[in-house]
Amino acid sequence: MESFEPSATLGERLSGAARVLVLTGAGVSAESGLATFRGPGGLWEGLDPTRLATREAFERDPVTVWRFYAWRRSQAAAASPNAAHRAIAALERSRPAVDVVTQNVDGLLERAGCRRVILLHGTLWRLRCTAEGTEAEDQRGELGPLPPRCACGAILRPAVVWFGEPLPAGAYGEAEAAARHADLVLVVGTSGLVVPAALLPEIALAGGAYVVEVNPERTALSPRVQERLAGPAGEILPLLVEAAGFPREPAP
Ligand code: BV8
């Protein structure tokens, strides 16, 4: 079933489900003005991800990779959470057993008020020492000369997961368990092309979950879901959360 409006029963499903999984991708931040990866104007348009988002690229040319991530940090810092992020935070606060999982690294779900976000691909806002492996939060607006360096003198890298790198075991394990046990899954703003994140909806389907895709475009997942809400998440998610009887915005 495909429509802009949630089906008549979806609100009840959302309020009554024992466990809800919300899986987000770059599309949930599109209405905050952040570029997605694929599609018109996407980050990878004209750029080769293997030249910017791999460990090999970083080791070969840390300054160029850092220019890309310093720009991503500045974009994310200048952006504000949109109505989709806030609706997800409102949902998480309004009822128990909501797992929020994201492929994004921008921090906007946390800034919208989500209390617990499972970060599959890390975050722009932590840096990791390439010698010691230690990580620390770093919210600085300006990083100074690139590449930034650890007190030990080694180069710091963004604590994000690059192509060819394994996802954080804890995060993926939690996300996989959430998918296995979910009764209702909202898949919001992802093309579903990057694995293993893209496997999560299939795991949920195998567990009998009711899976809803929120995306203006059809994706590889579209034929597999029970319901497709075809439109921008910033318009659809507040309607959906309201249909479940919850406030559209997280309590201040
Ligand atoms: C791993 C973090 C193993 C940094 C990212 C060949 C075939 C299949 C798989 C592979 C292959 N070769 C290699 C692989 C594996 C590879 C992979 O999946 N490649 C893909 C490209 C084929 N995966 C990996 O390498 C992963 N690691 O497998 O490790 C391993 C195990 C043990 C030991 C060693 C190794 C690591 C993957 C993580 C890579 N890091 N980013 C950064 O952000 O810079 S990936 C990047 O893509 C982002 O994280 C992003 O979130 C993610 C997925 O993209 P989407 O979020 O879906 O974004 P996209 O633009 O594609 O789509 C946006 C959607 O939003 C669109 O559908 C659009 O219609 C929609 N939209 C737009 N506006 C709105 C909207 N929706 C709603 N509302 C709107 N307003």
Short mmCIF file of C-alpha atoms and ligand atoms in Angstrom, two decimals:
data_model
loop_
_atom_site.label_atom_id
_atom_site.label_comp_id
_atom_site.label_asym_id
_atom_site.label_seq_id
_atom_site.Cartn_x
_atom_site.Cartn_y
_atom_site.Cartn_z
CA MET A 1 0.00 0.00 0.00
CA GLU A 2 1.44 3.40 -0.94
CA SER A 3 0.11 6.81 0.03
CA PHE A 4 1.15 10.11 1.58
CA GLU A 5 -1.23 9.70 4.52
CA PRO A 6 -0.68 6.97 7.12
CA SER A 7 -3.29 4.20 6.86
CA ALA A 8 -6.22 4.32 9.30
CA THR A 9 -4.73 1.55 11.44
CA LEU A 10 -1.10 2.69 11.45
CA GLY A 11 -1.59 5.14 14.32
CA GLU A 12 -3.01 2.35 16.48
CA ARG A 13 -0.18 0.05 15.45
CA LEU A 14 2.35 2.72 16.48
CA SER A 15 0.76 3.31 19.88
CA GLY A 16 0.04 -0.35 20.55
CA ALA A 17 3.17 -2.14 19.26
CA ALA A 18 5.20 -3.91 21.95
CA ARG A 19 8.48 -2.80 20.36
CA VAL A 20 9.12 -0.16 17.68
CA LEU A 21 12.30 0.26 15.63
CA VAL A 22 13.00 3.53 13.83
CA LEU A 23 15.82 3.10 11.27
CA THR A 24 17.02 6.33 9.64
CA GLY A 25 19.33 7.33 6.82
CA ALA A 26 20.51 10.57 5.26
CA GLY A 27 16.99 11.45 4.03
CA VAL A 28 15.81 12.22 7.56
CA SER A 29 18.29 15.15 7.62
CA ALA A 30 17.49 16.38 4.11
CA GLU A 31 14.92 18.92 5.37
CA SER A 32 17.60 20.28 7.69
CA GLY A 33 19.52 21.19 4.56
CA LEU A 34 22.10 18.39 4.76
CA ALA A 35 22.96 16.70 1.47
CA THR A 36 22.09 13.02 1.14
CA PHE A 37 24.59 10.69 -0.47
CA ARG A 38 22.93 9.47 -3.61
CA GLY A 39 20.52 11.15 -5.93
CA PRO A 40 20.49 14.71 -7.27
CA GLY A 41 22.92 16.98 -5.39
CA GLY A 42 24.08 14.03 -3.31
CA LEU A 43 27.45 14.01 -1.59
CA TRP A 44 28.74 11.24 -3.77
CA GLU A 45 27.58 12.99 -6.98
CA GLY A 46 30.83 13.71 -8.79
CA LEU A 47 32.80 12.35 -5.85
CA ASP A 48 34.12 8.83 -5.49
CA PRO A 49 33.30 7.60 -1.97
CA THR A 50 36.34 5.31 -2.07
CA ARG A 51 38.50 8.44 -2.39
CA LEU A 52 36.98 10.07 0.68
CA ALA A 53 35.32 7.49 2.93
CA THR A 54 37.83 4.68 3.27
CA ARG A 55 40.79 4.10 5.57
CA GLU A 56 43.05 3.77 2.52
CA ALA A 57 41.98 7.21 1.26
CA PHE A 58 42.69 8.67 4.68
CA GLU A 59 46.13 7.09 4.94
CA ARG A 60 46.93 8.22 1.40
CA ASP A 61 45.74 11.81 1.82
CA PRO A 62 44.54 12.71 5.32
CA VAL A 63 44.26 16.43 4.56
CA THR A 64 41.84 15.94 1.65
CA VAL A 65 39.69 13.53 3.66
CA TRP A 66 39.78 15.90 6.61
CA ARG A 67 38.70 18.82 4.40
CA PHE A 68 35.62 16.74 3.46
CA TYR A 69 34.81 15.88 7.07
CA ALA A 70 35.55 19.37 8.41
CA TRP A 71 33.06 20.62 5.81
CA ARG A 72 30.53 17.95 6.90
CA ARG A 73 30.99 19.05 10.53
CA SER A 74 30.44 22.71 9.64
CA GLN A 75 27.32 21.81 7.65
CA ALA A 76 25.91 19.70 10.47
CA ALA A 77 26.75 22.33 13.12
CA ALA A 78 24.93 25.00 11.08
CA ALA A 79 21.89 22.75 10.57
CA SER A 80 18.96 22.41 12.96
CA PRO A 81 16.93 19.30 13.69
CA ASN A 82 13.80 19.26 11.50
CA ALA A 83 10.23 18.13 12.25
CA ALA A 84 11.16 14.53 11.40
CA HIS A 85 13.94 14.41 14.00
CA ARG A 86 11.64 16.04 16.56
CA ALA A 87 8.79 13.62 15.81
CA ILE A 88 11.16 10.68 16.36
CA ALA A 89 12.27 12.21 19.68
CA ALA A 90 8.62 12.77 20.65
CA LEU A 91 7.80 9.15 19.82
CA GLU A 92 10.77 7.87 21.82
CA ARG A 93 9.67 9.91 24.86
CA SER A 94 5.94 9.21 24.52
CA ARG A 95 5.98 5.43 24.77
CA PRO A 96 8.24 2.61 25.94
CA ALA A 97 10.38 0.26 23.84
CA VAL A 98 11.31 2.52 20.93
CA ASP A 99 14.76 1.79 19.45
CA VAL A 100 16.20 4.62 17.37
CA VAL A 101 18.93 3.44 14.98
CA THR A 102 20.72 5.70 12.50
CA GLN A 103 23.27 5.44 9.68
CA ASN A 104 23.78 9.18 9.97
CA VAL A 105 26.74 10.82 11.65
CA ASP A 106 25.35 14.38 11.93
CA GLY A 107 24.08 14.26 15.54
CA LEU A 108 20.70 15.82 14.69
CA LEU A 109 18.58 13.09 16.31
CA GLU A 110 20.45 13.64 19.58
CA ARG A 111 20.04 17.42 19.26
CA ALA A 112 16.29 16.92 18.63
CA GLY A 113 16.01 15.27 22.05
CA CYS A 114 16.39 11.55 21.38
CA ARG A 115 17.75 10.01 24.56
CA ARG A 116 19.35 6.90 23.06
CA VAL A 117 20.47 6.67 19.43
CA ILE A 118 22.23 3.57 18.14
CA LEU A 119 24.94 4.95 15.83
CA LEU A 120 25.70 2.33 13.18
CA HIS A 121 28.25 4.45 11.33
CA GLY A 122 29.74 6.46 14.19
CA THR A 123 29.62 10.24 14.50
CA LEU A 124 31.30 13.39 13.20
CA TRP A 125 31.45 14.66 16.78
CA ARG A 126 34.06 12.24 18.15
CA LEU A 127 37.68 11.98 17.02
CA ARG A 128 39.88 8.89 17.33
CA CYS A 129 43.66 8.78 17.77
CA THR A 130 45.14 6.72 14.93
CA ALA A 131 47.98 5.58 17.20
CA GLU A 132 46.24 4.88 20.51
CA GLY A 133 42.72 4.10 19.26
CA THR A 134 41.28 6.28 22.02
CA GLU A 135 38.28 8.46 21.21
CA ALA A 136 37.06 11.74 22.62
CA GLU A 137 34.11 13.99 21.94
CA ASP A 138 35.05 17.08 19.93
CA GLN A 139 32.37 19.68 19.24
CA ARG A 140 34.80 22.38 18.16
CA GLY A 141 33.56 24.68 15.36
CA GLU A 142 37.08 25.09 14.01
CA LEU A 143 39.56 22.21 14.05
CA GLY A 144 42.59 24.39 13.35
CA PRO A 145 45.29 23.09 10.99
CA LEU A 146 44.32 19.82 9.27
CA PRO A 147 44.83 17.03 10.07
CA PRO A 148 44.12 17.57 13.79
CA ARG A 149 46.57 15.84 16.07
CA CYS A 150 46.34 13.97 19.35
CA ALA A 151 48.38 15.11 22.37
CA CYS A 152 50.58 12.11 21.59
CA GLY A 153 51.38 13.69 18.23
CA ALA A 154 49.54 11.13 16.07
CA ILE A 155 46.88 12.17 13.54
CA LEU A 156 43.25 12.14 14.71
CA ARG A 157 40.52 10.71 12.42
CA PRO A 158 36.76 11.18 12.46
CA ALA A 159 35.13 8.41 14.53
CA VAL A 160 32.95 7.36 11.59
CA VAL A 161 32.75 3.95 9.90
CA TRP A 162 34.33 4.08 6.44
CA PHE A 163 33.63 1.65 3.61
CA GLY A 164 35.49 -1.59 4.24
CA GLU A 165 35.51 -1.02 8.01
CA PRO A 166 33.40 -3.11 10.36
CA LEU A 167 30.52 -1.45 12.19
CA PRO A 168 30.93 -1.05 15.95
CA ALA A 169 30.07 -4.56 17.22
CA GLY A 170 27.97 -3.27 20.09
CA ALA A 171 25.93 -0.91 17.96
CA TYR A 172 25.22 -3.43 15.21
CA GLY A 173 24.41 -6.14 17.76
CA GLU A 174 21.89 -3.85 19.48
CA ALA A 175 20.36 -2.81 16.16
CA GLU A 176 20.08 -6.41 14.99
CA ALA A 177 18.38 -7.45 18.25
CA ALA A 178 16.01 -4.48 17.94
CA ALA A 179 15.14 -5.59 14.38
CA ARG A 180 14.59 -9.19 15.45
CA HIS A 181 12.19 -8.22 18.23
CA ALA A 182 10.39 -5.28 16.60
CA ASP A 183 6.64 -5.52 15.93
CA LEU A 184 6.67 -2.28 13.93
CA VAL A 185 9.56 -0.76 11.95
CA LEU A 186 9.71 2.74 10.44
CA VAL A 187 12.43 2.87 7.75
CA VAL A 188 12.96 6.58 7.18
CA GLY A 189 15.08 8.26 4.51
CA THR A 190 17.42 5.53 3.38
CA SER A 191 18.14 4.12 -0.06
CA GLY A 192 18.85 0.78 1.61
CA LEU A 193 22.02 0.25 -0.41
CA VAL A 194 24.67 0.09 2.32
CA VAL A 195 25.13 -3.13 4.22
CA PRO A 196 24.93 -4.39 6.86
CA ALA A 197 22.51 -1.56 7.85
CA ALA A 198 20.32 -2.45 4.84
CA LEU A 199 19.86 -5.96 6.24
CA LEU A 200 17.96 -4.73 9.30
CA PRO A 201 14.53 -4.34 7.63
CA GLU A 202 14.84 -7.87 6.19
CA ILE A 203 15.67 -9.22 9.65
CA ALA A 204 12.57 -7.46 11.01
CA LEU A 205 10.40 -8.82 8.18
CA ALA A 206 11.67 -12.34 8.91
CA GLY A 207 10.60 -11.79 12.51
CA GLY A 208 7.07 -10.92 11.40
CA ALA A 209 7.31 -7.14 11.87
CA TYR A 210 5.03 -4.67 10.10
CA VAL A 211 7.50 -2.53 8.10
CA VAL A 212 6.70 0.99 6.92
CA GLU A 213 8.94 2.93 4.53
CA VAL A 214 8.91 6.73 4.68
CA ASN A 215 10.62 8.06 1.55
CA PRO A 216 9.55 10.25 -1.37
CA GLU A 217 11.33 7.83 -3.72
CA ARG A 218 10.90 4.10 -4.14
CA THR A 219 13.86 1.99 -3.07
CA ALA A 220 14.95 -1.65 -3.27
CA LEU A 221 13.04 -2.16 -0.03
CA SER A 222 9.76 -0.70 -1.35
CA PRO A 223 8.34 -3.94 -2.79
CA ARG A 224 9.03 -5.72 0.52
CA VAL A 225 7.31 -3.36 2.99
CA GLN A 226 3.71 -3.53 4.23
CA GLU A 227 3.16 0.21 3.86
CA ARG A 228 4.92 2.97 1.97
CA LEU A 229 4.41 6.60 2.93
CA ALA A 230 5.57 8.49 -0.15
CA GLY A 231 6.70 11.91 0.92
CA PRO A 232 9.16 13.90 3.00
CA ALA A 233 9.75 12.62 6.52
CA GLY A 234 9.44 16.13 7.96
CA GLU A 235 5.79 16.20 6.84
CA ILE A 236 4.83 12.55 7.27
CA LEU A 237 6.35 11.64 10.66
CA PRO A 238 4.56 14.39 12.64
CA LEU A 239 1.25 13.20 11.11
CA LEU A 240 2.06 9.62 12.03
CA VAL A 241 3.07 10.42 15.62
CA GLU A 242 -0.09 12.54 16.02
CA ALA A 243 -2.22 9.67 14.60
CA ALA A 244 -0.78 7.51 17.39
CA GLY A 245 -2.10 10.01 19.92
CA PHE A 246 1.30 11.43 20.87
CA PRO A 247 2.53 15.05 20.72
CA ARG A 248 4.44 15.85 17.49
CA GLU A 249 7.26 17.50 19.42
CA PRO A 250 9.28 16.20 22.36
CA ALA A 251 8.31 17.77 25.66
CA PRO A 252 10.77 20.60 26.45
C1 BV8 B 1 31.48 -3.51 6.04
C2 BV8 B 1 29.76 6.98 7.30
C3 BV8 B 1 32.72 -5.50 6.50
C4 BV8 B 1 30.71 8.07 7.00
C5 BV8 B 1 29.07 5.45 5.55
C6 BV8 B 1 29.40 -4.70 -3.01
C7 BV8 B 1 28.09 -5.08 -2.85
C8 BV8 B 1 27.44 -4.98 -1.62
C9 BV8 B 1 28.12 -4.50 -0.49
C10 BV8 B 1 29.43 -4.11 -0.65
C11 BV8 B 1 30.08 -4.22 -1.91
N1 BV8 B 1 31.34 -3.76 -1.74
C12 BV8 B 1 31.51 -3.40 -0.46
C13 BV8 B 1 30.35 -3.61 0.22
C14 BV8 B 1 30.11 -3.33 1.69
C15 BV8 B 1 29.88 -1.85 1.90
C16 BV8 B 1 28.65 -1.39 1.16
O1 BV8 B 1 27.53 -1.64 1.60
N2 BV8 B 1 28.84 -0.71 0.03
C17 BV8 B 1 27.71 -0.24 -0.74
C18 BV8 B 1 27.99 1.17 -1.26
C19 BV8 B 1 27.45 -1.23 -1.87
N3 BV8 B 1 29.67 -1.67 3.33
C20 BV8 B 1 30.74 -1.42 4.12
O2 BV8 B 1 31.86 -1.25 3.71
C21 BV8 B 1 30.44 -1.38 5.61
N4 BV8 B 1 31.40 -2.20 6.29
O3 BV8 B 1 30.74 -4.10 5.29
O4 BV8 B 1 32.51 -4.10 6.72
C22 BV8 B 1 33.81 -5.91 7.40
C23 BV8 B 1 33.53 -6.80 8.43
C24 BV8 B 1 34.56 -7.22 9.26
C25 BV8 B 1 35.87 -6.71 9.08
C26 BV8 B 1 36.13 -5.78 8.05
C27 BV8 B 1 35.10 -5.38 7.21
C28 BV8 B 1 30.57 0.04 6.13
C29 BV8 B 1 29.44 0.88 5.58
C30 BV8 B 1 29.45 2.26 6.24
C31 BV8 B 1 30.09 3.24 5.33
N5 BV8 B 1 29.95 4.57 5.91
N6 BV8 B 1 29.03 6.66 6.09
C32 BV8 B 1 30.05 9.23 6.36
O5 BV8 B 1 28.86 9.48 6.58
O6 BV8 B 1 30.78 9.94 5.63
S1 BV8 B 1 27.94 5.04 4.37
C33 BV8 B 1 26.85 6.29 4.03
O7 BV8 B 1 25.79 5.64 3.33
C34 BV8 B 1 26.18 6.96 5.19
O8 BV8 B 1 26.37 6.37 6.43
C35 BV8 B 1 24.72 6.85 4.80
O9 BV8 B 1 23.87 6.98 5.86
C36 BV8 B 1 24.75 5.49 4.25
C37 BV8 B 1 23.54 4.97 3.57
O10 BV8 B 1 23.08 5.96 2.72
P1 BV8 B 1 21.61 6.55 3.04
O11 BV8 B 1 21.57 7.02 4.44
O12 BV8 B 1 20.59 5.55 2.64
O13 BV8 B 1 21.61 7.82 2.12
P2 BV8 B 1 21.27 7.89 0.56
O14 BV8 B 1 21.66 9.24 0.08
O15 BV8 B 1 21.79 6.66 -0.13
O16 BV8 B 1 19.67 7.78 0.52
C38 BV8 B 1 18.90 8.85 1.05
C39 BV8 B 1 17.44 8.45 0.91
O17 BV8 B 1 16.65 9.47 1.51
C40 BV8 B 1 16.98 8.34 -0.52
O18 BV8 B 1 16.26 7.14 -0.71
C41 BV8 B 1 16.04 9.55 -0.71
O19 BV8 B 1 14.96 9.26 -1.58
C42 BV8 B 1 15.55 9.74 0.69
N7 BV8 B 1 15.11 11.10 1.01
C43 BV8 B 1 15.53 12.27 0.47
N8 BV8 B 1 14.87 13.31 1.05
C44 BV8 B 1 14.02 12.75 1.99
C45 BV8 B 1 14.18 11.35 1.95
N9 BV8 B 1 13.48 10.52 2.75
C46 BV8 B 1 12.58 11.08 3.60
N10 BV8 B 1 12.38 12.41 3.70
C47 BV8 B 1 13.09 13.27 2.91
N11 BV8 B 1 12.87 14.61 3.00
#
